[in-house]
Amino acid sequence: MTVHEQRPPGAGRARVLHEPGWGSPGEPRYLPIEGHGLIGDLRTAALVGRDGTIDWFCPGRFDAPSMFAAVLDADRGGAFRVAPPAPCASKQLYLPDTAILLTRFFTPGGVAELTDFMPVGLEPCALVRRVDVVRGAVEFRMSCRPGFDYARRSHRVHLAHPRLARFTAEGGRTSELSSGVPLEPAGAAAEARFRLRAGERTWFVLQPGGSGERWSDEAVARLLDHNRDAWRRWLAHGTYDGRWREMVQRSAITLKLCTYDPTGAMIAAPTTSLPEAVGGRRNWDYRYAWLRDSAFTAFAFQRLGHHEEARRFAHWLERRCRETDRADPQLQIVYDVDGGRDLAEVELPHLEGYRGSRPVRIGNGAHRQLQLDVYGELMDAVYLSDKEEPISWDLWTSLRRLLDWLAGNWQRPDEGIWEVRGGPRDFVYSRLMCWVAFERAMRMQRRRGLPADTARWRAVRDAIYEEIMERGWSEERRAFVQYYGGTVLDASNLLMPLVKFIGPRDPRMLATLAAVERDLVSDSLVYRYDPGDVDDGLDGSREGSFSLCSFWLVECLTRAGRLDDARLVFEKMLTYANPVGLFAEQVGDSGEALGNFPQAFTHLGLISAAWDLDRALGRGA
C-alpha cells in the first residue's frame, strides 16, 4: 500500500493542470467558461472542460463543499483530467436527447472519445468516465487530484490495490477511484498512463464516500445504457414539436439537470463565483433555489408538457409556506435545496477566483433582502399549475395569508429583481409583480370559487396599477423606468405585456420598447440596466449583456407584431450558445460567456421565447 499526503492550503501551491509533461507551458490556465459541458444526476452536477478536465464538482448535492474547483483556482482547486498528454484539437457533443457528454480528441495518431455521465439514482453518486479509441492509437494520461471542501482540507492518497485509489480527507471522509487500467500515486493525485488502439476502451469511476463495488467494463456499459434510456424516456414526455426543437429540448434537459430530485427544488445555476466581469467583484453563489427562478422554471416546464416538475415545485413551495410565521408570513426569497434558510455569505480568500476574479463566495447574502416581486412570480406559477391539477386547500390558505400580508406591505421599497446592494427603492418591476400576484389570485379564486377577501385584493390591485401608470412612467424618457422618480431604463419592464399588465401595442409599451432598443440593446444583446447610471452597491465594472433579457426582447417584439425582428434577434441569440447548446448568465463584449454556467434563467427564457415566437409564426403561416 502506498500513501501520500496533500499539504493543506498555504503550505505550497501544487500545480494541477500544468505539471511537467501535461499540456504545454503556453496552454491557458483557465478554459473559457463556454468551453464546458454539464453532466449531473438530479442531485448535483459537474463541469467537464473540452480538454477532458472536470474542474467543478460538489459531491452529493449542488451546494455541498466542492471536491474539484479548478475553475476557481487552477492550482489548488482540484481537478480530474483524462486526455492525451499533449495539446490537441477537441470537440464536445451530447448523445442525442440525453445528458451524456462526449469529448472527442483529434490527435496525430488517431481519434478518441471520452464519455462522461453521472448515473441518475445511484447511491452514492458517481462520476463515470469511459475512454474509447475509434481510429488509430492514442496515448492518454489520467490525473485525479481532489481539493476537498473548496481546497480547505488536506487529504491522503493510497492504493488499496493497483486499480483502486482511496482519497481520505481530513475529518475522515473517503472517496474511491476505480479504474480499468493500473493506477499510480503522484503526490496528492492518483494517475494513470495508457495507450489504446481502435476498438479498445477503458474507464474510471469516482465515488465520493465509496461503495466498495467492483466495477467492470460490463457494469459501466449497463449504467451507460440505463442512463441514456432514462433521459430519453423523460424527454419523450414533452409535447413541444415546434421550430428550434433541438435547442428547446437541450434547454429542457439543462433545466432538469438544475433540479434537486429529492425535494423538487430548482437551482439558479450549478456553480458559484464565475464572474459577471472578469477581474471584478460581481461573483455570486447561484447553487440555491430562488423563488423567482424556480417559478419561471416551473412555467417553462409546463409549456413543454413536463407537468410533474411543476407539481413537485408546487409541493416544495407548499412546504416553505407552512414554515412561515402566521403573524409575519413573508417568504424568504431564496433557500437551499432542502428548504434551509441560512445561506450566510462567506468569502474564500485562499482561492484566486476564475482568471483572478475575486472574491470567491459561498452562500448568498441576498437571502436577507426584501424582494416583493417574488410573490407575483409565485402566484403566476401556481395559477398555471392549478389549471393542470387543482392546488390543495392547505396551499391556498397559505397563499391567502401571504397575499393578505402583501396587501399591507406592497408599498415598501425593496431590493428588486436584480438584488442591488445600494439600498431599497420603489422598483417598478416589483410593483408590477405585486399587481400580478393579486390579479392571478383573483383569477384562481374566481375559477375555483375559493374563499378570500377579494374586495381588499381588488382595491390593492387597482391601486398598484394606477400608481405604476402615474409614477413608473417618465415623460422625460418616454418610457417606464427602473424606479419611481428616476430616469434609468430597466429591461425587466419588457415583461409588462408578457404578464398581461399592458397591451403589447399600447403606445406607452411601444415607446418603452423603442427606448430599450435604443439605449440597452447592442445588436441582439440586451443589458438589464446601465451600471453607470445605477448605484447598485458594487464596483463600477461593466457587466455583460443579460441573456434572459434578450429573450424577453424576442417575446416583446413577437407580441408587438414585429415577427421578422423577433426571429432575427432569436436566431442571433442562438449563436451565443456554446457548441453543446449551453448558455451562461451573460455575454461579454467579445461574445464570451460570463457569470455562472449554465444559467437556468437563460435557458427558461429561450424556451419561453421559442414557444411564443413559434406559435406566432404558425398563426402567420
XYZ file of C-alpha atoms in Angstrom:
621
model
C 0.000 0.000 0.000
C 1.356 3.418 -0.982
C 0.314 6.536 0.935
C 0.835 10.193 0.018
C -0.491 13.262 1.768
C -1.600 16.611 0.375
C -0.318 19.677 2.170
C -3.089 21.972 3.425
C -3.774 25.378 1.831
C -0.981 27.835 2.462
C 1.729 25.180 2.620
C 2.501 25.476 -1.075
C 0.677 25.573 -4.378
C 0.925 22.215 -6.140
C 0.136 22.710 -9.803
C -2.676 20.587 -11.158
C -3.199 21.242 -14.822
C 0.304 22.261 -15.798
C 2.692 19.783 -14.285
C 5.705 18.788 -16.425
C 4.631 16.615 -19.317
C 0.966 17.619 -19.029
C -0.143 20.082 -21.660
C 2.327 22.789 -22.588
C 3.668 25.986 -20.989
C 1.567 28.032 -23.402
C -1.679 26.268 -22.506
C -4.079 28.709 -20.782
C -4.636 28.128 -17.071
C -8.389 28.562 -17.444
C -10.706 27.404 -20.176
C -13.311 29.876 -21.357
C -16.485 29.493 -19.325
C -18.235 28.375 -22.501
C -15.589 25.675 -23.002
C -17.537 23.264 -20.793
C -20.358 20.772 -20.890
C -22.547 19.789 -17.946
C -23.347 16.372 -16.541
C -25.474 15.586 -13.494
C -27.636 13.130 -11.590
C -30.503 15.428 -10.427
C -28.790 15.964 -7.083
C -25.569 17.612 -8.158
C -23.636 18.337 -11.337
C -20.130 18.656 -12.757
C -18.496 20.828 -15.402
C -16.459 18.926 -17.981
C -14.000 21.001 -19.995
C -13.389 20.419 -23.664
C -9.823 19.453 -22.631
C -11.181 16.467 -20.670
C -10.979 18.145 -17.233
C -13.711 18.007 -14.616
C -12.930 21.312 -12.943
C -16.105 21.793 -10.878
C -17.932 19.164 -8.815
C -19.708 19.221 -5.470
C -20.488 15.654 -4.341
C -23.945 14.694 -3.171
C -25.812 17.960 -3.624
C -25.408 21.176 -5.564
C -24.467 23.333 -2.574
C -22.112 20.842 -0.909
C -18.428 21.794 -0.488
C -16.531 21.226 -3.718
C -14.273 18.280 -4.473
C -12.994 19.775 -7.745
C -12.815 23.550 -8.143
C -10.011 24.215 -10.617
C -12.378 26.555 -12.459
C -11.970 28.852 -9.417
C -8.288 28.174 -8.764
C -6.299 26.291 -11.397
C -3.510 25.456 -8.955
C -5.153 24.308 -5.761
C -8.850 23.877 -6.551
C -8.574 20.223 -7.600
C -9.344 18.580 -10.942
C -9.967 15.231 -12.626
C -8.459 15.121 -16.093
C -8.485 12.399 -18.747
C -6.861 13.465 -22.014
C -3.925 12.934 -24.359
C -0.769 14.282 -22.656
C -0.047 16.769 -25.444
C -2.489 19.520 -26.517
C -4.741 18.513 -29.384
C -7.953 19.584 -31.053
C -11.122 18.539 -29.262
C -14.866 18.942 -29.665
C -17.841 18.184 -27.449
C -21.339 16.915 -28.123
C -24.150 15.274 -26.197
C -25.542 11.899 -27.080
C -28.858 12.898 -28.698
C -31.688 13.547 -26.223
C -29.517 12.848 -23.163
C -27.222 14.468 -20.602
C -24.374 12.123 -21.583
C -21.405 14.151 -22.808
C -18.823 13.090 -25.401
C -15.485 14.853 -25.724
C -13.665 13.859 -28.927
C -9.886 14.231 -29.169
C -8.189 14.538 -32.557
C -4.510 13.581 -32.241
C -1.828 12.888 -34.878
C -2.118 9.192 -34.017
C -5.878 8.808 -34.040
C -9.290 9.846 -32.715
C -10.610 9.055 -29.243
C -13.836 9.692 -27.329
C -14.288 10.421 -23.637
C -17.838 9.697 -22.455
C -18.851 11.412 -19.202
C -22.070 10.980 -17.231
C -23.490 10.717 -13.733
C -25.908 7.821 -13.199
C -29.320 9.051 -12.043
C -30.436 7.360 -8.822
C -27.093 5.740 -7.968
C -26.135 5.954 -4.294
C -23.552 7.200 -3.565
C -23.242 9.469 -6.583
C -20.591 8.695 -9.179
C -18.612 10.332 -11.938
C -18.277 7.779 -14.736
C -15.693 8.361 -17.470
C -15.204 5.929 -20.349
C -12.432 6.218 -22.949
C -12.836 4.701 -26.436
C -10.393 4.953 -29.315
C -12.261 4.959 -32.623
C -9.364 5.419 -35.081
C -5.640 4.749 -34.890
C -3.920 4.653 -31.494
C -3.952 7.342 -28.802
C -1.847 7.919 -25.687
C -3.723 9.057 -22.583
C -2.944 10.392 -19.159
C -5.370 10.440 -16.256
C -4.830 12.602 -13.181
C -7.308 12.796 -10.292
C -6.366 15.250 -7.547
C -9.206 16.380 -5.274
C -9.340 19.675 -3.407
C -11.785 18.789 -0.634
C -14.025 21.440 0.950
C -13.104 24.211 -1.506
C -9.429 23.158 -1.118
C -9.528 23.838 2.626
C -8.964 20.234 3.761
C -5.857 18.137 3.274
C -6.138 14.533 2.150
C -4.175 11.290 1.868
C -3.966 9.072 -1.203
C -3.383 5.342 -1.018
C -3.743 2.453 -3.440
C -5.913 -0.293 -1.986
C -4.900 -2.367 -4.989
C -3.461 -1.481 -8.423
C -6.818 -0.381 -9.840
C -8.404 1.256 -6.788
C -7.245 4.521 -5.191
C -8.705 5.918 -1.981
C -8.641 9.600 -1.078
C -9.142 10.208 2.646
C -9.855 13.810 3.521
C -9.090 15.484 6.813
C -12.007 14.525 9.042
C -12.233 11.004 7.662
C -14.349 11.326 4.503
C -13.263 8.816 1.859
C -13.672 8.760 -1.925
C -12.782 5.866 -4.211
C -11.429 5.928 -7.742
C -11.839 2.651 -9.609
C -10.016 2.153 -12.883
C -9.841 -0.187 -15.820
C -6.065 0.376 -16.012
C -3.346 0.336 -13.318
C -3.065 3.436 -11.164
C -0.026 5.015 -9.576
C 0.306 7.610 -6.799
C 1.651 11.031 -7.762
C 1.849 13.345 -4.770
C -1.724 14.261 -3.830
C -3.095 12.680 -7.018
C -3.743 9.277 -8.498
C -2.557 8.950 -12.074
C -2.520 6.523 -14.978
C -0.821 6.478 -18.341
C -2.102 4.188 -21.043
C -2.342 3.693 -24.790
C -5.395 2.360 -26.599
C -5.875 1.231 -30.173
C -9.027 1.459 -32.305
C -11.749 -0.668 -30.751
C -10.190 -0.670 -27.264
C -11.630 1.103 -24.240
C -11.164 1.659 -20.525
C -12.999 3.523 -17.776
C -12.757 5.392 -14.468
C -15.440 5.620 -11.775
C -15.097 8.114 -8.907
C -17.483 7.707 -5.973
C -17.353 10.184 -3.089
C -17.990 8.165 0.030
C -17.003 4.964 -1.743
C -19.182 1.929 -2.230
C -16.738 -0.970 -2.271
C -18.276 -2.016 -5.592
C -16.028 -3.872 -8.013
C -16.552 -2.096 -11.315
C -16.078 -3.713 -14.718
C -16.460 -2.937 -18.417
C -19.872 -4.608 -18.354
C -21.092 -2.689 -15.291
C -20.082 0.647 -16.830
C -21.779 -0.293 -20.127
C -25.020 -1.218 -18.309
C -25.017 2.083 -16.420
C -24.449 3.997 -19.656
C -27.338 2.249 -21.405
C -29.645 2.753 -18.425
C -28.765 6.447 -18.162
C -29.280 7.018 -21.891
C -32.685 5.320 -21.825
C -33.795 7.202 -18.695
C -33.078 10.612 -20.256
C -34.820 9.707 -23.496
C -37.893 8.461 -21.630
C -38.082 11.708 -19.680
C -37.716 13.868 -22.770
C -40.418 11.853 -24.557
C -42.973 13.138 -22.030
C -42.568 16.622 -23.516
C -45.077 17.984 -26.016
C -43.084 20.679 -27.835
C -42.875 19.993 -31.565
C -42.236 23.446 -32.982
C -39.289 25.260 -34.553
C -35.862 25.112 -32.863
C -36.878 21.838 -31.236
C -33.320 20.648 -30.659
C -32.324 23.838 -28.801
C -35.551 23.825 -26.802
C -35.016 20.219 -25.758
C -31.394 20.880 -24.817
C -32.615 23.749 -22.643
C -35.218 21.454 -21.070
C -32.541 18.884 -20.211
C -30.381 21.658 -18.759
C -33.239 22.854 -16.545
C -33.827 19.273 -15.448
C -30.118 18.993 -14.548
C -30.662 22.035 -12.288
C -33.449 20.253 -10.378
C -32.760 18.656 -6.999
C -34.795 15.495 -7.248
C -35.142 14.614 -3.531
C -37.163 17.789 -2.835
C -38.184 19.222 -6.215
C -36.146 22.411 -5.637
C -34.806 24.189 -8.720
C -31.456 25.961 -8.506
C -30.392 29.043 -10.434
C -27.087 27.510 -11.625
C -24.789 24.686 -10.503
C -21.725 26.932 -9.945
C -20.521 29.738 -7.733
C -18.431 32.847 -8.341
C -17.999 32.663 -12.100
C -17.688 36.395 -12.737
C -20.074 38.780 -14.445
C -16.986 40.855 -15.257
C -13.570 39.165 -15.322
C -11.411 40.662 -12.590
C -14.387 42.315 -10.890
C -16.304 41.634 -7.684
C -19.640 40.621 -9.223
C -19.181 36.970 -8.301
C -22.092 35.200 -6.624
C -23.117 31.753 -5.446
C -26.114 30.569 -7.504
C -26.412 26.990 -6.201
C -29.671 27.736 -4.416
C -33.400 27.769 -5.079
C -34.585 31.323 -5.738
C -38.361 31.509 -5.636
C -38.310 33.727 -8.711
C -36.088 31.453 -10.795
C -37.976 28.371 -9.643
C -41.329 29.877 -10.589
C -40.088 30.826 -14.047
C -38.564 27.341 -14.452
C -41.825 25.661 -13.436
C -43.596 27.797 -16.056
C -41.109 26.678 -18.728
C -41.625 23.016 -17.806
C -45.397 23.476 -18.032
C -45.136 24.969 -21.506
C -43.198 21.906 -22.639
C -45.636 19.442 -21.113
C -43.393 18.394 -18.214
C -46.094 18.912 -15.612
C -44.604 16.636 -12.969
C -41.726 19.076 -12.369
C -44.201 21.932 -11.928
C -46.277 19.843 -9.494
C -43.228 18.961 -7.430
C -42.281 22.642 -7.270
C -45.790 23.428 -6.004
C -45.321 20.840 -3.240
C -41.903 22.318 -2.391
C -43.487 25.774 -2.244
C -46.280 24.480 -0.009
C -43.683 23.264 2.488
C -41.997 26.665 2.508
C -45.349 28.372 3.090
C -46.130 26.107 6.036
C -42.852 27.131 7.651
C -43.714 30.844 7.699
C -44.777 32.694 10.810
C -48.539 33.235 10.820
C -48.057 36.693 12.303
C -45.452 37.630 9.668
C -45.885 35.159 6.789
C -43.473 36.610 4.262
C -41.294 34.168 2.365
C -37.534 34.242 2.118
C -36.528 34.905 -1.498
C -34.017 32.045 -1.701
C -33.495 28.730 0.109
C -31.087 25.853 -0.050
C -32.166 22.712 -1.880
C -33.679 21.206 1.275
C -35.541 24.404 2.123
C -32.946 25.642 4.615
C -32.925 29.390 5.274
C -29.354 30.002 6.476
C -27.306 31.000 3.426
C -24.683 33.085 5.196
C -22.301 34.591 2.639
C -18.629 33.770 3.158
C -15.567 34.738 1.122
C -12.779 32.234 0.409
C -9.605 34.340 0.173
C -7.321 31.328 -0.396
C -8.843 30.803 -3.876
C -7.726 33.161 -6.616
C -11.042 33.074 -8.499
C -11.670 32.441 -12.169
C -8.917 34.317 -14.022
C -8.223 36.314 -10.866
C -11.836 37.355 -10.248
C -12.101 37.804 -6.510
C -13.689 37.252 -4.111
C -14.857 33.659 -4.375
C -18.099 33.464 -2.410
C -20.153 30.655 -0.933
C -23.582 31.354 0.453
C -25.599 34.355 -0.692
C -26.373 37.442 1.363
C -29.387 38.200 -0.822
C -31.397 35.774 1.323
C -31.860 38.658 3.766
C -33.247 41.028 1.137
C -36.834 42.089 0.623
C -37.843 41.422 -2.995
C -41.573 41.849 -3.354
C -41.682 40.691 -6.977
C -41.330 37.042 -5.924
C -44.962 36.939 -4.829
C -46.120 37.742 -8.343
C -43.908 35.142 -9.966
C -45.047 32.544 -7.458
C -48.732 33.273 -7.925
C -48.328 33.189 -11.709
C -46.674 29.751 -11.483
C -49.311 28.446 -9.059
C -52.103 29.844 -11.234
C -50.780 27.925 -14.240
C -50.169 24.785 -12.199
C -53.724 24.962 -10.858
C -55.014 24.647 -14.421
C -53.377 21.228 -14.704
C -54.029 19.986 -11.195
C -56.062 21.947 -8.598
C -53.887 23.109 -5.731
C -54.506 21.814 -2.237
C -56.601 23.609 0.344
C -53.533 23.892 2.588
C -51.566 25.663 -0.133
C -54.462 28.028 -0.864
C -54.783 29.012 2.800
C -51.019 29.671 2.923
C -51.143 31.754 -0.265
C -54.149 33.656 1.009
C -52.219 34.517 4.168
C -49.250 35.682 2.047
C -51.475 37.865 -0.109
C -53.120 39.426 2.920
C -49.623 40.268 4.163
C -48.676 41.657 0.743
C -51.795 43.820 0.704
C -50.362 45.691 3.670
C -46.736 45.759 2.509
C -46.636 46.212 -1.285
C -45.652 49.869 -0.996
C -42.417 49.119 0.863
C -39.183 49.895 -1.024
C -37.213 46.726 -1.800
C -34.018 45.493 -3.490
C -35.748 44.379 -6.697
C -35.223 41.594 -9.210
C -31.544 42.400 -9.730
C -30.785 42.223 -5.987
C -28.961 45.550 -5.926
C -26.939 46.279 -2.820
C -27.254 50.059 -2.969
C -30.321 50.257 -0.752
C -34.080 49.735 -1.212
C -36.039 51.660 -3.849
C -39.557 51.768 -5.257
C -38.764 49.481 -8.201
C -41.347 49.439 -10.961
C -40.828 45.742 -11.656
C -41.505 44.890 -8.012
C -44.778 46.836 -8.141
C -45.660 45.160 -11.438
C -45.296 41.701 -9.965
C -47.277 42.681 -6.866
C -50.081 43.523 -9.309
C -49.601 40.093 -10.919
C -49.879 38.404 -7.509
C -53.327 39.850 -6.821
C -54.552 39.565 -10.401
C -53.657 35.848 -10.665
C -55.008 35.078 -7.202
C -58.328 36.658 -8.124
C -58.496 34.670 -11.365
C -57.837 31.456 -9.497
C -60.338 32.311 -6.773
C -62.997 33.071 -9.383
C -62.366 29.875 -11.333
C -62.400 27.643 -8.277
C -64.846 29.529 -6.056
C -62.267 29.683 -3.250
C -62.867 31.887 -0.182
C -60.802 35.079 0.010
C -61.015 38.778 0.841
C -61.345 39.645 -2.829
C -62.744 43.132 -2.184
C -59.496 44.104 -0.490
C -57.393 42.340 -3.121
C -59.233 44.133 -5.925
C -58.710 47.519 -4.311
C -54.985 46.852 -3.875
C -54.632 45.509 -7.425
C -56.250 48.615 -8.892
C -54.208 50.959 -6.691
C -50.974 49.324 -7.841
C -51.975 49.639 -11.483
C -52.738 53.333 -11.229
C -49.580 54.019 -9.225
C -47.358 52.340 -11.859
C -49.004 54.344 -14.618
C -48.569 57.569 -12.691
C -45.186 57.164 -11.001
C -43.458 54.451 -13.039
C -43.814 56.308 -16.328
C -41.297 59.043 -17.199
C -42.416 61.755 -19.591
C -38.767 62.776 -19.894
C -37.656 59.340 -21.101
C -40.993 58.468 -22.746
C -40.714 55.064 -21.117
C -41.400 53.090 -17.991
C -38.293 53.417 -15.820
C -36.490 51.359 -13.205
C -37.843 53.040 -10.076
C -40.233 55.821 -9.134
C -38.837 59.290 -9.704
C -35.866 58.033 -11.717
C -34.937 58.130 -15.385
C -32.933 54.876 -15.601
C -34.235 52.288 -18.051
C -34.579 48.657 -16.980
C -35.037 45.689 -19.312
C -37.267 43.953 -16.754
C -40.073 46.273 -17.878
C -40.166 44.271 -21.112
C -42.214 41.787 -19.085
C -45.154 44.195 -18.780
C -47.033 42.864 -21.823
C -45.876 39.307 -21.173
C -47.694 39.236 -17.818
C -50.713 40.972 -19.413
C -50.316 44.194 -17.440
C -50.470 46.292 -20.594
C -51.229 45.594 -24.224
C -48.129 44.859 -26.323
C -49.101 47.630 -28.773
C -50.189 50.191 -26.216
C -48.427 53.491 -27.051
C -46.627 53.534 -23.702
C -45.344 49.994 -24.184
C -44.229 50.663 -27.745
C -42.396 53.767 -26.524
C -40.716 51.765 -23.752
C -39.707 49.076 -26.231
C -38.212 51.719 -28.512
C -36.280 53.290 -25.612
C -34.871 49.917 -24.540
C -33.840 49.121 -28.114
C -32.144 52.490 -28.374
C -30.279 52.550 -25.034
C -29.924 48.976 -23.746
C -29.618 46.823 -26.890
C -26.424 46.091 -28.793
C -27.382 44.081 -31.861
C -29.393 41.219 -30.289
C -27.805 41.613 -26.832
C -29.754 43.375 -24.085
C -28.240 44.927 -20.955
C -30.507 44.773 -17.927
C -29.602 48.366 -16.990
C -26.589 50.644 -17.243
C -24.477 50.102 -14.079
C -23.020 53.563 -14.605
C -26.460 55.072 -14.058
C -27.387 52.955 -11.024
C -25.955 52.815 -7.522
C -26.156 49.045 -7.083
C -23.685 48.965 -4.210
C -20.996 47.249 -6.299
C -17.874 48.331 -8.135
C -18.369 50.168 -11.392
C -17.067 47.333 -13.560
C -19.067 46.815 -16.718
C -21.025 43.602 -16.793
C -22.051 41.684 -19.866
C -25.420 41.732 -21.551
C -28.081 39.696 -19.743
C -29.229 36.844 -21.958
C -32.613 36.377 -20.284
C -33.402 39.996 -21.172
C -32.535 39.273 -24.805
C -35.136 36.517 -24.859
C -37.650 38.865 -23.187
C -36.981 41.243 -26.079
C -37.846 38.437 -28.508
C -41.198 37.907 -26.784
C -41.910 41.631 -26.634
C -41.201 42.044 -30.350
C -43.315 38.962 -31.095
C -46.330 40.325 -29.261
C -45.878 43.725 -30.838
C -46.273 42.026 -34.239
C -42.664 42.540 -35.325
C -42.100 38.892 -36.175
C -39.188 39.380 -38.589
C -37.292 41.397 -35.968
C -38.145 38.889 -33.250
C -36.966 35.956 -35.326
C -33.697 37.638 -36.245
C -32.923 38.502 -32.610
C -33.754 34.944 -31.560
C -31.594 33.349 -34.253
C -28.701 35.641 -33.375
C -29.034 34.727 -29.694
C -28.701 31.055 -30.575
C -25.210 31.777 -31.928
C -24.109 32.742 -28.403
C -24.749 29.223 -27.097
C -21.621 27.130 -26.686
C -21.056 24.156 -29.036
C -23.259 21.867 -26.918
C -26.115 24.366 -26.621
C -25.428 25.815 -23.153
C -25.679 29.452 -22.078
C -24.202 31.325 -19.147
C -25.950 34.239 -17.469
C -24.342 36.951 -19.585
C -22.459 37.613 -22.831
C -19.298 39.728 -22.824
C -18.165 42.294 -25.352
C -16.306 39.667 -27.394
C -19.150 37.161 -27.287
C -17.667 35.218 -24.361
C -19.814 33.660 -21.651
C -19.866 35.459 -18.304
C -21.432 34.570 -14.975
C -22.463 31.238 -13.538
C -22.827 28.399 -16.007
C -25.098 27.102 -17.268
C -27.766 29.530 -16.149
C -31.351 28.336 -15.693
C -32.689 31.860 -16.253
C -31.243 31.955 -19.766
C -32.485 28.513 -20.754
C -36.013 29.093 -19.490
C -36.004 32.400 -21.380
C -35.025 30.561 -24.556
C -37.866 28.052 -24.074
C -40.458 30.750 -23.483
C -39.302 32.876 -26.429
C -39.219 29.878 -28.799
C -42.693 28.750 -27.708
C -44.178 32.233 -28.146
C -42.452 33.002 -31.453
C -43.189 29.605 -32.958
C -46.870 29.983 -32.113
C -46.968 33.473 -33.657
C -45.182 32.319 -36.814
C -47.636 29.437 -37.065
C -50.566 31.843 -36.956
C -48.896 33.952 -39.635
C -48.484 30.920 -41.885
